[in-house]
Amino acid sequence: MSKEKEKQALAEREDQAVAREEGQPIPGGTYYSPAVDIIEDDDGVTLVADLPGVRKEDVDIESEDGVLTITGHARQPGAAGEPLRQEHGFGGYTRRFTLSDKFDRAKFSAGLVDGVLTVTLPKASSLKPRKIAIKAA
């Protein structure tokens, strides 16, 4: 499968796995689908997700049965007084991605800085491009 078709198939599977409606109520609260950039290079894929208001201890990332799930919960700041108008929604974030077998799941890593989550999914060593040396005959 070509890279372009693989990207398109990944996007279609991801679209089917997650409802796109903002603020979709589910049991246990309101969850939003965060914006995610997907960047691929020779070493693997990096996911960059916006999770405003989410602290490191409130993020959960799981990889199970070929699906990567990112879940986070934003806590409402404890402001004194009664809000006159509240335009910010508070609740959680969830996003799911279907993964191919080309990733080395043992080497997944993640970091959260200023509400931006970065998840690194390295390719398996056997699938990385390599240079083949030409020997003199």
PDB file of C-alpha atoms in Angstrom:
ATOM      1  CA  MET A   1       0.000   0.000   0.000  1.00  0.00           C
ATOM      2  CA  SER A   2       1.401   3.431  -0.915  1.00  0.00           C
ATOM      3  CA  LYS A   3       2.123   6.008   1.785  1.00  0.00           C
ATOM      4  CA  GLU A   4      -0.702   8.228   0.558  1.00  0.00           C
ATOM      5  CA  LYS A   5      -3.249   5.383   0.594  1.00  0.00           C
ATOM      6  CA  GLU A   6      -2.000   4.291   4.031  1.00  0.00           C
ATOM      7  CA  LYS A   7      -2.440   7.841   5.373  1.00  0.00           C
ATOM      8  CA  GLN A   8      -5.920   8.028   3.872  1.00  0.00           C
ATOM      9  CA  ALA A   9      -6.912   4.648   5.342  1.00  0.00           C
ATOM     10  CA  LEU A  10      -5.589   5.713   8.773  1.00  0.00           C
ATOM     11  CA  ALA A  11      -7.591   8.934   8.608  1.00  0.00           C
ATOM     12  CA  GLU A  12     -10.778   7.104   7.594  1.00  0.00           C
ATOM     13  CA  ARG A  13     -10.430   4.532  10.395  1.00  0.00           C
ATOM     14  CA  GLU A  14      -9.736   7.285  12.912  1.00  0.00           C
ATOM     15  CA  ASP A  15     -12.774   9.249  11.715  1.00  0.00           C
ATOM     16  CA  GLN A  16     -14.963   6.198  12.223  1.00  0.00           C
ATOM     17  CA  ALA A  17     -13.568   5.517  15.705  1.00  0.00           C
ATOM     18  CA  VAL A  18     -14.188   8.990  17.178  1.00  0.00           C
ATOM     19  CA  ALA A  19     -17.261  11.180  16.997  1.00  0.00           C
ATOM     20  CA  ARG A  20     -16.296  14.589  15.645  1.00  0.00           C
ATOM     21  CA  GLU A  21     -18.956  16.572  17.481  1.00  0.00           C
ATOM     22  CA  GLU A  22     -17.511  18.966  20.026  1.00  0.00           C
ATOM     23  CA  GLY A  23     -18.812  18.539  23.544  1.00  0.00           C
ATOM     24  CA  GLN A  24     -20.462  15.195  22.959  1.00  0.00           C
ATOM     25  CA  PRO A  25     -21.988  14.088  26.285  1.00  0.00           C
ATOM     26  CA  ILE A  26     -21.123  10.575  27.380  1.00  0.00           C
ATOM     27  CA  PRO A  27     -21.567   8.755  30.683  1.00  0.00           C
ATOM     28  CA  GLY A  28     -19.295  10.381  33.248  1.00  0.00           C
ATOM     29  CA  GLY A  29     -19.213  13.866  31.713  1.00  0.00           C
ATOM     30  CA  THR A  30     -18.585  15.793  28.518  1.00  0.00           C
ATOM     31  CA  TYR A  31     -15.708  14.787  26.250  1.00  0.00           C
ATOM     32  CA  TYR A  32     -14.151  16.731  23.396  1.00  0.00           C
ATOM     33  CA  SER A  33     -12.140  15.454  20.447  1.00  0.00           C
ATOM     34  CA  PRO A  34      -8.816  17.324  20.605  1.00  0.00           C
ATOM     35  CA  ALA A  35      -7.061  18.649  17.516  1.00  0.00           C
ATOM     36  CA  VAL A  36      -4.140  16.357  16.614  1.00  0.00           C
ATOM     37  CA  ASP A  37      -1.312  16.830  14.119  1.00  0.00           C
ATOM     38  CA  ILE A  38       0.236  13.616  12.748  1.00  0.00           C
ATOM     39  CA  ILE A  39       3.831  13.905  11.554  1.00  0.00           C
ATOM     40  CA  GLU A  40       5.698  11.030   9.889  1.00  0.00           C
ATOM     41  CA  ASP A  41       9.426  10.747   9.261  1.00  0.00           C
ATOM     42  CA  ASP A  42      11.855   7.874   8.636  1.00  0.00           C
ATOM     43  CA  ASP A  43      11.963   6.990  12.347  1.00  0.00           C
ATOM     44  CA  GLY A  44       8.227   6.848  13.029  1.00  0.00           C
ATOM     45  CA  VAL A  45       5.136   8.942  13.669  1.00  0.00           C
ATOM     46  CA  THR A  46       4.636  11.785  16.133  1.00  0.00           C
ATOM     47  CA  LEU A  47       1.194  12.823  17.356  1.00  0.00           C
ATOM     48  CA  VAL A  48       0.823  16.373  18.680  1.00  0.00           C
ATOM     49  CA  ALA A  49      -2.469  16.896  20.531  1.00  0.00           C
ATOM     50  CA  ASP A  50      -3.889  20.060  22.094  1.00  0.00           C
ATOM     51  CA  LEU A  51      -5.144  19.327  25.615  1.00  0.00           C
ATOM     52  CA  PRO A  52      -5.639  22.761  27.200  1.00  0.00           C
ATOM     53  CA  GLY A  53      -6.104  22.742  30.956  1.00  0.00           C
ATOM     54  CA  VAL A  54      -4.988  19.107  31.332  1.00  0.00           C
ATOM     55  CA  ARG A  55      -2.228  18.241  33.794  1.00  0.00           C
ATOM     56  CA  LYS A  56       0.244  15.394  33.344  1.00  0.00           C
ATOM     57  CA  GLU A  57      -1.385  13.297  36.068  1.00  0.00           C
ATOM     58  CA  ASP A  58      -4.777  13.655  34.329  1.00  0.00           C
ATOM     59  CA  VAL A  59      -3.647  12.121  30.993  1.00  0.00           C
ATOM     60  CA  ASP A  60      -3.928   8.427  30.170  1.00  0.00           C
ATOM     61  CA  ILE A  61      -2.447   6.858  27.024  1.00  0.00           C
ATOM     62  CA  GLU A  62      -3.136   3.201  26.259  1.00  0.00           C
ATOM     63  CA  SER A  63      -2.166   0.928  23.390  1.00  0.00           C
ATOM     64  CA  GLU A  64      -4.276  -2.206  23.212  1.00  0.00           C
ATOM     65  CA  ASP A  65      -5.382  -4.484  20.369  1.00  0.00           C
ATOM     66  CA  GLY A  66      -3.954  -2.154  17.699  1.00  0.00           C
ATOM     67  CA  VAL A  67      -5.708   0.957  19.032  1.00  0.00           C
ATOM     68  CA  LEU A  68      -3.965   3.913  20.698  1.00  0.00           C
ATOM     69  CA  THR A  69      -6.301   5.808  23.026  1.00  0.00           C
ATOM     70  CA  ILE A  70      -5.516   9.230  24.479  1.00  0.00           C
ATOM     71  CA  THR A  71      -7.734  10.405  27.341  1.00  0.00           C
ATOM     72  CA  GLY A  72      -7.350  13.514  29.479  1.00  0.00           C
ATOM     73  CA  HIS A  73      -9.457  15.461  31.949  1.00  0.00           C
ATOM     74  CA  ALA A  74      -9.392  19.256  32.342  1.00  0.00           C
ATOM     75  CA  ARG A  75     -10.298  20.473  35.793  1.00  0.00           C
ATOM     76  CA  GLN A  76     -12.388  23.586  36.179  1.00  0.00           C
ATOM     77  CA  PRO A  77     -10.380  26.320  37.901  1.00  0.00           C
ATOM     78  CA  GLY A  78     -11.704  27.169  41.342  1.00  0.00           C
ATOM     79  CA  ALA A  79     -12.619  30.838  40.853  1.00  0.00           C
ATOM     80  CA  ALA A  80     -14.392  32.598  43.709  1.00  0.00           C
ATOM     81  CA  GLY A  81     -17.909  33.831  43.053  1.00  0.00           C
ATOM     82  CA  GLU A  82     -20.779  32.968  40.750  1.00  0.00           C
ATOM     83  CA  PRO A  83     -20.010  33.012  37.002  1.00  0.00           C
ATOM     84  CA  LEU A  84     -22.085  35.584  35.108  1.00  0.00           C
ATOM     85  CA  ARG A  85     -21.252  33.922  31.798  1.00  0.00           C
ATOM     86  CA  GLN A  86     -19.318  30.746  31.124  1.00  0.00           C
ATOM     87  CA  GLU A  87     -18.113  30.128  27.557  1.00  0.00           C
ATOM     88  CA  HIS A  88     -15.386  27.573  28.251  1.00  0.00           C
ATOM     89  CA  GLY A  89     -16.428  23.962  28.434  1.00  0.00           C
ATOM     90  CA  PHE A  90     -14.775  21.737  30.995  1.00  0.00           C
ATOM     91  CA  GLY A  91     -14.605  18.003  30.882  1.00  0.00           C
ATOM     92  CA  GLY A  92     -12.398  15.526  29.173  1.00  0.00           C
ATOM     93  CA  TYR A  93     -10.645  14.839  25.905  1.00  0.00           C
ATOM     94  CA  THR A  94     -10.530  11.521  24.121  1.00  0.00           C
ATOM     95  CA  ARG A  95      -9.100  10.425  20.802  1.00  0.00           C
ATOM     96  CA  ARG A  96      -8.444   6.972  19.327  1.00  0.00           C
ATOM     97  CA  PHE A  97      -6.110   5.896  16.532  1.00  0.00           C
ATOM     98  CA  THR A  98      -5.925   2.539  14.788  1.00  0.00           C
ATOM     99  CA  LEU A  99      -2.273   1.456  14.523  1.00  0.00           C
ATOM    100  CA  SER A 100      -0.609  -0.773  11.971  1.00  0.00           C
ATOM    101  CA  ASP A 101       1.926  -3.442  12.923  1.00  0.00           C
ATOM    102  CA  LYS A 102       4.825  -1.292  11.733  1.00  0.00           C
ATOM    103  CA  PHE A 103       5.348   0.365  15.151  1.00  0.00           C
ATOM    104  CA  ASP A 104       7.575  -0.774  18.025  1.00  0.00           C
ATOM    105  CA  ARG A 105       5.013  -0.563  20.848  1.00  0.00           C
ATOM    106  CA  ALA A 106       7.670  -1.161  23.524  1.00  0.00           C
ATOM    107  CA  LYS A 107       9.315   2.159  22.602  1.00  0.00           C
ATOM    108  CA  PHE A 108       6.264   4.465  22.620  1.00  0.00           C
ATOM    109  CA  SER A 109       6.888   7.663  24.608  1.00  0.00           C
ATOM    110  CA  ALA A 110       4.965  10.816  25.508  1.00  0.00           C
ATOM    111  CA  GLY A 111       5.426  14.255  27.029  1.00  0.00           C
ATOM    112  CA  LEU A 112       3.081  17.079  28.039  1.00  0.00           C
ATOM    113  CA  VAL A 113       4.209  20.726  28.021  1.00  0.00           C
ATOM    114  CA  ASP A 114       1.844  23.706  28.391  1.00  0.00           C
ATOM    115  CA  GLY A 115      -1.240  21.699  27.363  1.00  0.00           C
ATOM    116  CA  VAL A 116       0.414  20.168  24.282  1.00  0.00           C
ATOM    117  CA  LEU A 117       0.807  16.382  24.344  1.00  0.00           C
ATOM    118  CA  THR A 118       3.469  14.830  22.123  1.00  0.00           C
ATOM    119  CA  VAL A 119       3.320  11.058  21.573  1.00  0.00           C
ATOM    120  CA  THR A 120       6.188   9.393  19.697  1.00  0.00           C
ATOM    121  CA  LEU A 121       5.513   6.096  17.916  1.00  0.00           C
ATOM    122  CA  PRO A 122       8.823   4.675  16.603  1.00  0.00           C
ATOM    123  CA  LYS A 123       8.795   2.345  13.614  1.00  0.00           C
ATOM    124  CA  ALA A 124      10.007  -1.193  14.171  1.00  0.00           C
ATOM    125  CA  SER A 125      13.722  -1.492  13.337  1.00  0.00           C
ATOM    126  CA  SER A 126      13.039  -4.004  10.579  1.00  0.00           C
ATOM    127  CA  LEU A 127      10.871  -1.447   8.749  1.00  0.00           C
ATOM    128  CA  LYS A 128      13.183   1.564   8.921  1.00  0.00           C
ATOM    129  CA  PRO A 129      14.927   2.537   5.692  1.00  0.00           C
ATOM    130  CA  ARG A 130      18.543   1.455   5.597  1.00  0.00           C
ATOM    131  CA  LYS A 131      21.458   2.039   3.309  1.00  0.00           C
ATOM    132  CA  ILE A 132      22.852  -1.040   1.613  1.00  0.00           C
ATOM    133  CA  ALA A 133      26.583  -0.943   1.023  1.00  0.00           C
ATOM    134  CA  ILE A 134      27.926  -2.037  -2.342  1.00  0.00           C
ATOM    135  CA  LYS A 135      30.911  -4.358  -2.095  1.00  0.00           C
ATOM    136  CA  ALA A 136      33.573  -4.662  -4.742  1.00  0.00           C
ATOM    137  CA  ALA A 137      33.328  -7.954  -6.620  1.00  0.00           C
TER     138      ALA A 137
END
